[in-house]
């Protein structure tokens, strides 16, 4: 019996109980959905905790199938819970109808994807890596539903930090993403605990409001309060953009290390890669850790950049071109990662991606020199408006 998993199950039940209490008091659908997620995660950890006692067999298989079903349905519901918390904090853009449509549609799509991935004709095999459980016999690529969910939660977390200086949701989403990236079993489950605790802390800080309540609160703000809030948000946005730029250089270093480890060791050859994986060679481990760190940081950087700079109008403007080159890096990174082992297609997309990266770096140096000449004002942020108060970013 693995007592840590059982402890995690108890924590999830405790968090779920507190969320139910808040949901009943605030009459919030988003919090009720969050309570459902807590119950699902408690079940997940409980089954992992008692798997060794039950042993392999049909009973454990059926219990694990239910575990996968709960993941398929519960994980995407976090997007709706995150939307509720952002609205409770009066984040302006989350009240748009288009955002409601986007979140609800994405949630349903991710649930459908999870059902197809985990339940429709899926085959399972026993896995005993310290925990007796059943896993998918074949994985069809990265967990897209979980990645999509984390994307939304990181975006909501950034908005909560910039608008209200509340870092709980952002920290929880980043911790979950970091723990899941390395796929180290119980570490990923610890990430789920940290994420749910961050949900609870955020839910207790911001009480539920409906659309009418939000509009009334905005109307009640006087011009001085609005100006003070706008200036504070701009300051946090500038500081966050500086951190995001620094993160980009760390990403570049990890990608360079991964590229040298992968192609320098001829891992494009499946036989060579399989042998290195079996032997856990230093080159293989360097590739794995550099690749995982790169993807995790890159994804966070991409979400933050999308939040800061949005989708600029198509025009012959060097700053808009810089943003779109960055999005090109994102697209070709995802494509090349999906084609690993499929040479020469993988190599072609990888080279194209490096071409986008090189252009992105050249323009980054250009804007860095502009910041030095203009007293560290970020020319890139001039592309955007405040996502909360619709006021231009100060130059």
Short mmCIF file of C-alpha atoms in Angstrom, two decimals:
data_model
loop_
_atom_site.label_atom_id
_atom_site.label_comp_id
_atom_site.label_asym_id
_atom_site.label_seq_id
_atom_site.Cartn_x
_atom_site.Cartn_y
_atom_site.Cartn_z
CA UNK A 1 0.00 0.00 0.00
CA UNK A 2 1.32 3.41 -0.95
CA UNK A 3 0.39 5.70 1.89
CA UNK A 4 1.39 8.90 0.09
CA UNK A 5 -1.31 8.36 -2.54
CA UNK A 6 -3.85 7.72 0.21
CA UNK A 7 -2.72 10.92 1.93
CA UNK A 8 -3.21 12.79 -1.34
CA UNK A 9 -6.72 11.29 -1.58
CA UNK A 10 -7.56 12.59 1.90
CA UNK A 11 -6.22 16.06 1.00
CA UNK A 12 -8.36 16.13 -2.16
CA UNK A 13 -11.45 15.17 -0.15
CA UNK A 14 -10.69 17.90 2.38
CA UNK A 15 -10.23 20.47 -0.39
CA UNK A 16 -13.43 19.21 -2.03
CA UNK A 17 -15.34 19.62 1.22
CA UNK A 18 -14.20 23.22 1.61
CA UNK A 19 -15.03 23.93 -2.03
CA UNK A 20 -18.53 22.44 -1.56
CA UNK A 21 -18.99 24.72 1.44
CA UNK A 22 -17.99 27.76 -0.63
CA UNK A 23 -20.10 26.64 -3.62
CA UNK A 24 -23.21 26.23 -1.46
CA UNK A 25 -22.68 29.63 0.12
CA UNK A 26 -21.93 31.47 -3.13
CA UNK A 27 -24.28 29.44 -5.38
CA UNK A 28 -21.49 29.11 -7.95
CA UNK A 29 -21.66 26.46 -10.70
CA UNK A 30 -17.93 26.79 -11.33
CA UNK A 31 -17.14 25.89 -7.72
CA UNK A 32 -19.50 22.90 -7.84
CA UNK A 33 -17.59 21.68 -10.89
CA UNK A 34 -14.34 22.20 -8.98
CA UNK A 35 -15.71 20.07 -6.14
CA UNK A 36 -16.45 17.33 -8.68
CA UNK A 37 -12.84 17.52 -9.86
CA UNK A 38 -11.66 17.10 -6.25
CA UNK A 39 -13.75 13.96 -5.84
CA UNK A 40 -12.35 12.53 -9.08
CA UNK A 41 -8.76 13.20 -8.00
CA UNK A 42 -9.44 11.67 -4.58
CA UNK A 43 -10.69 8.50 -6.29
CA UNK A 44 -7.68 8.48 -8.62
CA UNK A 45 -5.20 8.61 -5.74
CA UNK A 46 -7.14 6.11 -3.64
CA UNK A 47 -7.04 3.49 -6.42
CA UNK A 48 -3.32 4.06 -6.91
CA UNK A 49 -2.83 3.70 -3.16
CA UNK A 50 -4.60 0.32 -2.84
CA UNK A 51 -3.50 -1.16 -6.17
CA UNK A 52 -0.69 -3.20 -4.60
CA UNK A 53 -3.11 -4.83 -2.15
CA UNK A 54 -5.65 -5.76 -4.83
CA UNK A 55 -3.10 -7.07 -7.31
CA UNK A 56 -3.52 -7.43 -11.06
CA UNK A 57 -6.89 -8.65 -12.20
CA UNK A 58 -10.24 -7.70 -13.67
CA UNK A 59 -11.38 -5.82 -10.55
CA UNK A 60 -8.34 -3.53 -10.55
CA UNK A 61 -8.72 -3.09 -14.32
CA UNK A 62 -12.34 -1.95 -13.99
CA UNK A 63 -11.45 0.43 -11.16
CA UNK A 64 -8.68 1.91 -13.31
CA UNK A 65 -11.02 2.33 -16.27
CA UNK A 66 -13.26 4.41 -13.99
CA UNK A 67 -10.12 6.36 -13.03
CA UNK A 68 -9.44 7.15 -16.69
CA UNK A 69 -13.10 8.08 -17.23
CA UNK A 70 -12.97 10.56 -14.36
CA UNK A 71 -9.81 12.08 -15.81
CA UNK A 72 -11.49 12.40 -19.21
CA UNK A 73 -14.50 14.24 -17.75
CA UNK A 74 -13.02 16.08 -14.75
CA UNK A 75 -9.75 17.53 -16.05
CA UNK A 76 -11.36 19.82 -18.70
CA UNK A 77 -13.85 21.10 -16.10
CA UNK A 78 -10.93 22.97 -14.51
CA UNK A 79 -11.16 25.44 -17.41
CA UNK A 80 -14.71 26.37 -16.41
CA UNK A 81 -13.67 26.62 -12.76
CA UNK A 82 -10.74 28.86 -13.73
CA UNK A 83 -13.06 31.08 -15.77
CA UNK A 84 -15.35 31.42 -12.74
CA UNK A 85 -12.47 32.45 -10.48
CA UNK A 86 -11.18 35.01 -13.00
CA UNK A 87 -14.67 36.48 -13.27
CA UNK A 88 -14.98 36.60 -9.50
CA UNK A 89 -11.85 38.79 -9.55
CA UNK A 90 -13.55 41.04 -12.16
CA UNK A 91 -11.04 40.30 -14.93
CA UNK A 92 -12.63 42.30 -17.75
CA UNK A 93 -12.02 40.10 -20.79
CA UNK A 94 -13.35 36.96 -19.11
CA UNK A 95 -16.84 38.47 -19.16
CA UNK A 96 -16.97 38.60 -22.95
CA UNK A 97 -19.49 36.22 -24.49
CA UNK A 98 -16.81 35.08 -26.91
CA UNK A 99 -14.72 33.92 -23.93
CA UNK A 100 -17.67 31.95 -22.56
CA UNK A 101 -18.17 30.29 -25.93
CA UNK A 102 -14.44 29.55 -26.23
CA UNK A 103 -14.13 27.99 -22.77
CA UNK A 104 -17.34 25.95 -22.97
CA UNK A 105 -16.58 24.71 -26.49
CA UNK A 106 -13.00 23.83 -25.60
CA UNK A 107 -14.14 22.04 -22.44
CA UNK A 108 -16.63 19.89 -24.35
CA UNK A 109 -14.06 19.20 -27.08
CA UNK A 110 -11.47 18.07 -24.53
CA UNK A 111 -14.02 15.81 -22.84
CA UNK A 112 -14.86 14.25 -26.21
CA UNK A 113 -11.14 13.82 -26.91
CA UNK A 114 -10.62 12.16 -23.52
CA UNK A 115 -13.53 9.77 -24.01
CA UNK A 116 -12.17 8.78 -27.42
CA UNK A 117 -8.61 8.42 -26.08
CA UNK A 118 -9.31 6.56 -22.85
CA UNK A 119 -12.63 4.78 -23.26
CA UNK A 120 -13.48 4.11 -26.91
CA UNK A 121 -11.74 0.86 -27.79
CA UNK A 122 -8.75 1.63 -25.57
CA UNK A 123 -6.59 -1.28 -24.44
CA UNK A 124 -4.84 -1.37 -21.08
CA UNK A 125 -1.80 -3.12 -19.66
CA UNK A 126 -0.57 -3.65 -16.13
CA UNK A 127 2.23 -1.38 -14.91
CA UNK A 128 4.11 -1.89 -11.67
CA UNK A 129 6.61 0.91 -11.23
CA UNK A 130 6.25 1.05 -7.47
CA UNK A 131 2.46 1.38 -7.91
CA UNK A 132 0.22 -1.40 -9.22
CA UNK A 133 -2.07 0.11 -11.83
CA UNK A 134 -3.31 -0.22 -15.40
CA UNK A 135 -2.17 2.19 -18.11
CA UNK A 136 -2.94 2.63 -21.80
CA UNK A 137 -1.30 -0.08 -23.88
CA UNK A 138 -0.51 2.53 -26.53
CA UNK A 139 -0.30 6.28 -26.15
CA UNK A 140 -1.41 8.39 -29.10
CA UNK A 141 0.83 11.34 -28.34
CA UNK A 142 0.91 14.03 -25.65
CA UNK A 143 -2.10 14.53 -23.33
CA UNK A 144 -3.73 17.28 -25.37
CA UNK A 145 -6.71 17.77 -23.03
CA UNK A 146 -4.44 18.30 -20.01
CA UNK A 147 -2.11 20.62 -21.95
CA UNK A 148 -5.07 22.67 -23.21
CA UNK A 149 -6.48 22.90 -19.68
CA UNK A 150 -3.14 24.10 -18.29
CA UNK A 151 -2.95 26.71 -21.06
CA UNK A 152 -6.21 28.29 -19.95
CA UNK A 153 -5.29 28.09 -16.25
CA UNK A 154 -1.91 29.76 -16.82
CA UNK A 155 -3.64 32.55 -18.79
CA UNK A 156 -6.23 33.04 -16.04
CA UNK A 157 -3.43 32.94 -13.45
CA UNK A 158 -1.43 35.65 -15.25
CA UNK A 159 -4.56 37.83 -15.44
CA UNK A 160 -5.26 37.37 -11.72
CA UNK A 161 -1.69 38.33 -10.84
CA UNK A 162 -1.61 41.41 -13.07
CA UNK A 163 -5.03 42.68 -12.03
CA UNK A 164 -5.27 41.66 -8.37
CA UNK A 165 -1.73 40.60 -7.39
CA UNK A 166 -3.14 37.17 -6.62
CA UNK A 167 -0.48 34.61 -7.54
CA UNK A 168 -2.15 31.45 -6.18
CA UNK A 169 -3.72 30.14 -9.40
CA UNK A 170 -0.67 30.95 -11.53
CA UNK A 171 1.66 29.25 -9.04
CA UNK A 172 -0.59 26.19 -8.84
CA UNK A 173 -0.90 25.87 -12.62
CA UNK A 174 2.86 26.24 -13.11
CA UNK A 175 3.55 23.70 -10.35
CA UNK A 176 1.13 21.23 -11.95
CA UNK A 177 2.67 21.76 -15.37
CA UNK A 178 6.21 21.34 -14.01
CA UNK A 179 5.37 18.19 -12.04
CA UNK A 180 3.53 16.60 -14.98
CA UNK A 181 6.26 17.44 -17.50
CA UNK A 182 8.73 14.95 -16.05
CA UNK A 183 6.15 12.15 -15.70
CA UNK A 184 7.61 10.92 -12.40
CA UNK A 185 4.49 9.23 -11.04
CA UNK A 186 3.85 10.50 -7.55
CA UNK A 187 5.41 13.90 -8.36
CA UNK A 188 2.65 14.49 -10.93
CA UNK A 189 0.05 13.63 -8.27
CA UNK A 190 1.71 16.09 -5.90
CA UNK A 191 1.28 18.70 -8.62
CA UNK A 192 -2.46 17.96 -8.68
CA UNK A 193 -2.62 18.54 -4.92
CA UNK A 194 -0.82 21.88 -5.25
CA UNK A 195 -3.14 22.93 -8.08
CA UNK A 196 -6.29 22.11 -6.10
CA UNK A 197 -4.97 23.97 -3.04
CA UNK A 198 -4.32 26.99 -5.28
CA UNK A 199 -7.88 26.74 -6.61
CA UNK A 200 -9.22 26.71 -3.05
CA UNK A 201 -7.09 29.67 -1.96
CA UNK A 202 -8.25 31.70 -4.96
CA UNK A 203 -11.90 30.73 -4.43
CA UNK A 204 -11.75 31.90 -0.83
CA UNK A 205 -10.16 35.22 -1.79
CA UNK A 206 -12.69 36.19 -4.47
CA UNK A 207 -16.38 35.61 -3.82
CA UNK A 208 -18.81 34.80 -6.61
CA UNK A 209 -20.36 37.62 -8.65
CA UNK A 210 -22.69 37.45 -11.63
CA UNK A 211 -22.57 39.66 -14.71
CA UNK A 212 -24.89 42.27 -13.19
CA UNK A 213 -22.74 42.45 -10.08
CA UNK A 214 -19.60 42.86 -12.17
CA UNK A 215 -21.10 45.71 -14.23
CA UNK A 216 -22.31 47.43 -11.06
CA UNK A 217 -18.84 47.18 -9.49
CA UNK A 218 -17.21 48.67 -12.59
CA UNK A 219 -19.75 51.51 -12.71
CA UNK A 220 -19.13 52.30 -9.04
CA UNK A 221 -15.41 52.99 -9.60
CA UNK A 222 -14.54 56.68 -9.68
CA UNK A 223 -11.97 58.01 -12.20
CA UNK A 224 -9.22 58.26 -9.58
CA UNK A 225 -9.65 54.62 -8.53
CA UNK A 226 -9.69 53.52 -12.15
CA UNK A 227 -6.50 55.46 -12.94
CA UNK A 228 -4.72 54.09 -9.87
CA UNK A 229 -5.70 50.53 -10.71
CA UNK A 230 -4.68 50.97 -14.34
CA UNK A 231 -1.22 52.26 -13.40
CA UNK A 232 -0.66 49.39 -10.96
CA UNK A 233 -1.68 46.88 -13.61
CA UNK A 234 0.64 48.46 -16.18
CA UNK A 235 3.53 48.23 -13.73
CA UNK A 236 2.91 44.54 -13.05
CA UNK A 237 2.50 43.90 -16.76
CA UNK A 238 5.86 45.51 -17.52
CA UNK A 239 7.59 43.50 -14.78
CA UNK A 240 5.98 40.29 -16.00
CA UNK A 241 7.10 41.05 -19.56
CA UNK A 242 10.69 41.45 -18.34
CA UNK A 243 10.53 38.04 -16.65
CA UNK A 244 9.03 36.57 -19.82
CA UNK A 245 11.92 37.92 -21.91
CA UNK A 246 14.46 36.42 -19.50
CA UNK A 247 12.61 33.13 -19.69
CA UNK A 248 13.02 33.18 -23.49
CA UNK A 249 16.82 33.16 -23.18
CA UNK A 250 16.71 30.20 -20.76
CA UNK A 251 14.50 28.41 -23.29
CA UNK A 252 17.02 29.09 -26.06
CA UNK A 253 19.84 27.57 -23.97
CA UNK A 254 17.87 24.41 -23.14
CA UNK A 255 16.85 23.98 -26.78
CA UNK A 256 20.48 24.30 -27.89
CA UNK A 257 21.55 21.65 -25.37
CA UNK A 258 18.74 19.34 -26.48
CA UNK A 259 19.59 19.81 -30.16
CA UNK A 260 23.26 18.96 -29.58
CA UNK A 261 22.38 15.92 -27.45
CA UNK A 262 19.80 14.60 -29.94
CA UNK A 263 21.52 15.10 -33.27
CA UNK A 264 25.07 14.83 -31.93
CA UNK A 265 24.22 11.32 -30.74
CA UNK A 266 22.40 10.38 -33.96
CA UNK A 267 19.13 9.78 -32.09
CA UNK A 268 17.28 10.20 -35.37
CA UNK A 269 18.26 6.57 -35.96
CA UNK A 270 15.59 4.57 -34.11
CA UNK A 271 17.98 1.72 -33.31
CA UNK A 272 20.54 4.09 -31.79
CA UNK A 273 17.83 5.87 -29.82
CA UNK A 274 16.37 2.60 -28.49
CA UNK A 275 19.81 1.38 -27.38
CA UNK A 276 20.58 4.68 -25.63
CA UNK A 277 17.18 4.61 -23.93
CA UNK A 278 17.71 1.07 -22.68
CA UNK A 279 21.18 1.90 -21.37
CA UNK A 280 20.03 5.29 -20.01
CA UNK A 281 23.18 6.82 -21.46
CA UNK A 282 24.28 10.30 -20.39
CA UNK A 283 23.42 11.62 -23.86
CA UNK A 284 19.92 10.15 -23.65
CA UNK A 285 19.29 11.54 -20.15
CA UNK A 286 20.62 14.95 -21.22
CA UNK A 287 18.23 14.92 -24.18
CA UNK A 288 15.24 13.88 -22.04
CA UNK A 289 15.77 16.44 -19.28
CA UNK A 290 16.70 19.28 -21.64
CA UNK A 291 13.71 18.48 -23.87
CA UNK A 292 11.26 18.37 -20.96
CA UNK A 293 12.57 21.58 -19.42
CA UNK A 294 12.51 23.27 -22.82
CA UNK A 295 8.92 22.25 -23.59
CA UNK A 296 7.64 23.26 -20.16
CA UNK A 297 9.29 26.70 -20.20
CA UNK A 298 8.50 27.23 -23.88
CA UNK A 299 4.81 26.55 -23.31
CA UNK A 300 4.66 28.98 -20.39
CA UNK A 301 6.50 31.61 -22.46
CA UNK A 302 4.09 31.12 -25.38
CA UNK A 303 0.98 31.50 -23.20
CA UNK A 304 2.42 34.59 -21.47
CA UNK A 305 3.37 36.16 -24.82
CA UNK A 306 -0.11 35.55 -26.19
CA UNK A 307 -1.54 37.24 -23.09
CA UNK A 308 0.81 40.24 -23.32
CA UNK A 309 0.78 40.84 -27.08
CA UNK A 310 -2.41 39.16 -28.30
CA UNK A 311 -3.03 38.88 -32.05
CA UNK A 312 -1.78 42.11 -33.69
CA UNK A 313 -3.37 43.36 -36.89
CA UNK A 314 -1.65 42.06 -40.00
CA UNK A 315 0.51 44.93 -41.20
CA UNK A 316 4.03 45.73 -42.36
CA UNK A 317 5.15 46.62 -38.84
CA UNK A 318 8.36 45.17 -37.39
CA UNK A 319 6.78 44.65 -33.97
CA UNK A 320 3.78 42.80 -35.37
CA UNK A 321 6.13 40.72 -37.54
CA UNK A 322 8.16 39.87 -34.43
CA UNK A 323 5.04 38.58 -32.68
CA UNK A 324 3.97 36.47 -35.64
CA UNK A 325 7.47 35.02 -36.01
CA UNK A 326 7.20 34.01 -32.35
CA UNK A 327 3.89 32.28 -33.04
CA UNK A 328 5.60 30.58 -36.00
CA UNK A 329 8.17 29.19 -33.56
CA UNK A 330 5.31 27.83 -31.46
CA UNK A 331 3.59 26.17 -34.43
CA UNK A 332 6.74 24.53 -35.79
CA UNK A 333 7.83 23.44 -32.32
CA UNK A 334 4.55 21.59 -31.87
CA UNK A 335 4.78 20.10 -35.36
CA UNK A 336 8.40 18.98 -34.99
CA UNK A 337 7.72 17.47 -31.56
CA UNK A 338 4.86 15.47 -33.07
CA UNK A 339 7.15 14.11 -35.79
CA UNK A 340 10.06 12.88 -33.65
CA UNK A 341 11.42 9.67 -35.14
CA UNK A 342 9.82 10.34 -38.54
CA UNK A 343 12.88 11.30 -40.53
CA UNK A 344 13.50 13.24 -42.72
CA UNK A 345 10.21 15.10 -42.06
CA UNK A 346 11.19 15.79 -38.46
CA UNK A 347 14.56 17.22 -39.53
CA UNK A 348 12.91 19.48 -42.14
CA UNK A 349 10.42 20.95 -39.65
CA UNK A 350 13.20 21.27 -37.06
CA UNK A 351 15.36 23.30 -39.48
CA UNK A 352 12.39 25.53 -40.37
CA UNK A 353 11.76 26.04 -36.66
CA UNK A 354 15.38 27.09 -36.11
CA UNK A 355 15.03 29.59 -38.97
CA UNK A 356 12.06 31.17 -37.15
CA UNK A 357 14.03 31.10 -33.89
CA UNK A 358 17.01 32.85 -35.51
CA UNK A 359 14.76 35.61 -36.88
CA UNK A 360 13.07 35.93 -33.48
CA UNK A 361 16.45 36.30 -31.74
CA UNK A 362 17.69 38.95 -34.21
CA UNK A 363 14.55 41.05 -33.67
CA UNK A 364 14.78 40.51 -29.90
CA UNK A 365 18.27 42.04 -29.94
CA UNK A 366 16.90 44.95 -31.97
CA UNK A 367 14.18 45.65 -29.39
CA UNK A 368 16.65 45.21 -26.54
CA UNK A 369 18.77 48.01 -27.99
CA UNK A 370 15.64 50.15 -28.34
CA UNK A 371 14.83 49.59 -24.66
CA UNK A 372 18.33 50.71 -23.70
CA UNK A 373 18.00 53.88 -25.77
CA UNK A 374 14.46 54.61 -24.52
CA UNK A 375 15.02 54.18 -20.77
CA UNK A 376 13.85 50.55 -20.69
CA UNK A 377 10.36 51.22 -22.08
CA UNK A 378 9.21 48.07 -23.84
CA UNK A 379 8.33 48.93 -27.46
CA UNK A 380 6.62 45.56 -27.85
CA UNK A 381 3.98 46.41 -25.23
CA UNK A 382 2.92 49.35 -27.39
CA UNK A 383 1.19 46.74 -29.55
CA UNK A 384 -1.31 46.03 -26.83
CA UNK A 385 -3.94 47.69 -24.74
CA UNK A 386 -4.71 46.85 -21.15
CA UNK A 387 -6.85 43.70 -21.27
CA UNK A 388 -8.77 44.98 -18.26
CA UNK A 389 -9.39 48.71 -18.62
CA UNK A 390 -8.96 49.24 -22.38
CA UNK A 391 -6.37 51.96 -21.83
CA UNK A 392 -3.24 52.26 -24.01
CA UNK A 393 0.01 51.08 -22.49
CA UNK A 394 2.05 54.13 -21.50
CA UNK A 395 4.99 54.88 -23.75
#
